[in-house]
């Protein structure tokens, strides 16, 4: 049973952080079975080694795999520290440059507003899956938050703890791709509603203007090949550029975030 538990912990940490499983195995091997307070010592060793690996080793090793940590600025921030702690904040250098340019121009258009990112990619190995995403596996993809307003003014606040799962549903007369996908048997299509980790800022509402401004700045970048957003939001925001695509029913719905990717 202990072996099964170790394997399970290894798998979970690897799925969530990519490097956590290996760090866990090292911490198990470092602390002898006969050591007093073995469990607490392993937790301590794991924590120290994981933080050292994540914030010192990984950022200096990722460039060997063509990726680098997202260069945050005053106007470009992670929605949660989790995305940095879990090594989900790595991109190719050309995407990093685009993020900096988009976030700076977005703030210039909307004083004080930030571009907030969610899941990007792991630091190592192409095609290594960043679950639950289907395609965040090559350093070329990233999710960013929609824009909201409070008391008719644009705000940096978001409606969920994780950044996912609070949807801007189709209006009564808008095209409803969600129902179409679910009727076809794609049960996972609105799965993100289960990973909000809690809802917050219930007084904010979706901003057509703010989200449109952000989407258009993304589409303006020559490095960007595709942008995924739910069809009803594409129509509502008047996003007619050929880079705007439907992500397919096999994915999850995109009316809680924008996904875009490099060529």
XYZ file of C-alpha atoms in Angstrom:
263
model
C 0.000 0.000 0.000
C 2.892 2.376 0.732
C 4.309 1.783 -2.741
C 0.903 2.456 -4.311
C 0.596 5.669 -2.278
C 4.040 6.846 -3.384
C 3.177 6.139 -7.017
C -0.124 8.010 -6.677
C 1.557 11.051 -5.115
C 4.243 10.964 -7.828
C 1.604 10.939 -10.590
C -0.480 13.744 -9.045
C 2.518 16.020 -8.501
C 3.803 15.338 -12.013
C 0.416 16.089 -13.594
C 0.034 19.336 -11.661
C 3.591 20.692 -11.746
C 5.664 18.527 -14.141
C 8.702 18.465 -11.803
C 6.996 17.788 -8.474
C 6.953 14.014 -8.891
C 10.723 13.792 -9.341
C 11.303 16.116 -6.396
C 9.027 13.922 -4.282
C 10.988 10.771 -5.156
C 14.237 12.499 -4.216
C 12.787 13.575 -0.867
C 11.695 9.990 -0.170
C 15.170 8.664 -0.953
C 16.991 11.351 1.032
C 15.140 10.684 4.295
C 15.899 7.202 5.576
C 13.090 4.847 6.516
C 14.535 4.552 10.013
C 14.617 8.325 10.610
C 12.616 9.736 13.520
C 9.601 11.801 12.449
C 10.196 10.492 8.925
C 6.971 11.903 7.501
C 7.595 15.456 8.710
C 11.210 15.385 7.575
C 10.144 14.264 4.112
C 7.591 17.061 3.938
C 10.256 19.558 4.962
C 12.817 18.240 2.486
C 10.232 18.132 -0.295
C 9.071 21.703 0.373
C 12.586 23.143 0.455
C 13.764 21.181 -2.577
C 10.622 21.936 -4.570
C 10.882 25.690 -3.967
C 14.591 25.639 -4.835
C 13.876 23.690 -8.027
C 10.888 25.796 -9.101
C 12.349 29.234 -8.533
C 16.062 28.663 -9.211
C 16.742 25.499 -11.190
C 13.781 25.441 -13.596
C 13.990 29.082 -14.828
C 17.667 28.581 -15.703
C 17.121 25.204 -17.365
C 13.945 25.890 -19.370
C 15.767 27.947 -22.074
C 17.545 24.736 -23.096
C 14.088 23.526 -24.142
C 13.220 26.772 -25.939
C 11.032 28.177 -23.178
C 11.280 30.885 -20.574
C 9.289 32.112 -17.617
C 6.666 34.736 -18.390
C 8.206 38.137 -17.729
C 5.679 39.797 -15.490
C 5.441 43.556 -15.304
C 3.242 46.201 -13.739
C 0.646 45.458 -16.411
C 1.113 41.691 -16.888
C 0.296 39.440 -13.924
C -0.683 35.876 -13.105
C -4.220 35.552 -11.796
C -2.935 33.404 -8.966
C 0.443 32.541 -7.463
C -0.499 28.913 -8.115
C 0.324 29.229 -11.817
C 3.887 30.236 -10.950
C 4.265 27.767 -8.091
C 3.093 24.924 -10.362
C 5.465 25.839 -13.230
C 2.562 26.604 -15.563
C 3.970 30.007 -16.547
C 6.428 29.117 -19.319
C 6.281 30.206 -22.953
C 8.512 30.554 -25.992
C 10.478 33.834 -26.162
C 8.397 35.155 -29.064
C 5.193 34.680 -27.062
C 6.798 36.463 -24.115
C 7.537 39.446 -26.348
C 3.961 39.489 -27.621
C 2.583 39.369 -24.068
C 4.687 42.351 -23.022
C 3.624 44.358 -26.070
C -0.085 43.504 -25.687
C -0.164 44.272 -21.963
C 1.598 47.629 -22.419
C -0.725 48.725 -25.229
C -3.772 47.495 -23.312
C -2.846 49.594 -20.293
C -2.263 52.622 -22.516
C -5.787 52.239 -23.920
C -7.330 51.542 -20.508
C -5.413 53.307 -17.768
C -4.517 50.989 -14.871
C -5.852 47.768 -16.396
C -3.701 44.662 -16.381
C -3.491 41.693 -18.684
C -4.042 38.682 -16.411
C -2.838 35.267 -17.507
C -3.911 31.804 -16.401
C -2.394 28.524 -17.644
C 0.450 28.797 -20.145
C 2.811 25.805 -20.525
C 5.222 23.648 -18.532
C 8.956 24.423 -18.854
C 10.136 21.167 -20.417
C 9.482 18.695 -23.233
C 7.160 19.268 -26.188
C 3.933 17.236 -26.141
C 4.119 16.770 -22.356
C 0.452 17.421 -21.460
C -0.569 20.304 -19.234
C -3.849 18.878 -18.003
C -6.738 19.497 -18.306
C -5.807 21.327 -21.522
C -5.519 19.505 -24.830
C -2.911 21.696 -26.489
C -0.795 23.597 -23.924
C 2.225 21.401 -24.586
C 4.720 23.270 -26.773
C 5.290 26.698 -25.225
C 3.109 28.409 -27.824
C -0.210 28.647 -25.982
C -1.634 30.734 -23.179
C -4.986 31.539 -21.550
C -5.814 35.060 -20.410
C -8.731 36.341 -18.371
C -11.716 38.172 -19.773
C -12.208 41.790 -18.707
C -14.901 42.891 -16.272
C -16.395 46.106 -14.975
C -17.629 47.331 -11.624
C -20.048 50.254 -11.312
C -19.665 50.818 -15.068
C -15.879 51.168 -14.770
C -13.335 48.621 -15.995
C -11.689 46.653 -13.206
C -8.880 44.148 -12.677
C -11.147 42.007 -10.502
C -12.132 38.517 -11.682
C -15.124 36.350 -10.736
C -13.422 33.098 -9.647
C -10.482 32.075 -7.482
C -8.914 29.887 -10.184
C -9.733 32.257 -13.043
C -11.793 29.563 -14.780
C -15.360 28.358 -14.582
C -17.503 31.496 -14.270
C -19.037 31.781 -17.742
C -20.443 34.673 -19.742
C -23.403 32.666 -21.035
C -25.139 33.249 -24.374
C -27.980 35.730 -24.281
C -31.450 34.550 -25.280
C -31.062 35.268 -29.009
C -27.360 34.457 -29.285
C -25.920 31.319 -30.886
C -25.545 28.645 -28.191
C -22.594 26.404 -29.009
C -22.588 25.064 -25.445
C -25.951 23.331 -25.763
C -25.011 22.011 -29.210
C -21.812 20.387 -27.938
C -23.490 18.911 -24.866
C -26.352 17.522 -26.957
C -23.737 15.777 -29.126
C -22.463 13.974 -26.025
C -19.452 16.123 -25.178
C -20.181 16.073 -21.452
C -16.850 17.739 -20.562
C -17.635 20.935 -22.474
C -18.596 22.970 -19.409
C -16.448 21.019 -16.944
C -14.525 24.169 -15.824
C -17.545 25.144 -13.718
C -16.234 22.563 -11.227
C -12.769 24.116 -10.934
C -13.560 27.699 -9.922
C -12.213 26.975 -6.404
C -14.869 29.435 -5.295
C -16.540 32.514 -6.732
C -15.568 36.043 -5.713
C -16.359 39.642 -6.618
C -20.007 38.918 -7.333
C -20.703 42.597 -8.026
C -18.635 42.666 -11.230
C -19.954 41.919 -14.709
C -18.486 41.059 -18.091
C -17.182 44.030 -20.085
C -17.820 43.996 -23.818
C -15.518 46.977 -24.384
C -12.619 45.774 -22.253
C -12.637 42.245 -23.622
C -12.993 43.516 -27.207
C -10.032 45.874 -26.745
C -7.885 43.044 -25.390
C -8.895 40.574 -28.111
C -8.176 43.068 -30.880
C -4.711 43.805 -29.491
C -3.985 40.077 -29.405
C -5.177 39.639 -32.985
C -2.989 42.544 -34.126
C 0.192 40.677 -33.219
C 1.746 39.034 -36.262
C 3.162 36.247 -34.114
C -0.335 35.132 -33.100
C -1.870 32.427 -35.286
C -5.155 31.601 -33.541
C -7.486 32.975 -30.899
C -10.180 30.817 -29.329
C -13.293 32.339 -27.795
C -16.850 31.050 -27.595
C -18.863 31.785 -30.792
C -21.507 33.885 -29.035
C -18.797 36.175 -27.654
C -17.082 36.327 -31.024
C -20.333 37.614 -32.538
C -21.204 39.882 -29.619
C -17.791 41.557 -29.680
C -17.640 41.826 -33.460
C -14.419 39.814 -33.764
C -14.332 39.095 -37.478
C -10.614 38.457 -37.940
C -9.750 35.135 -39.599
C -7.506 34.246 -36.638
C -10.593 33.852 -34.446
C -11.497 30.160 -34.505
C -13.868 27.710 -32.868
C -11.892 25.330 -30.654
C -14.185 22.330 -31.195
C -16.533 20.392 -28.958
C -13.745 18.073 -27.851
C -12.254 20.939 -25.809
C -14.010 22.975 -23.094
C -16.004 26.139 -23.479
C -14.191 29.447 -23.891
C -16.511 32.042 -22.415
C -14.553 32.256 -19.177
C -11.180 33.025 -20.809
C -9.417 33.742 -24.101
C -6.913 31.260 -25.505
C -4.370 32.334 -28.081
C -1.291 30.773 -29.619
C 1.686 31.365 -31.854
C 2.126 30.266 -35.450
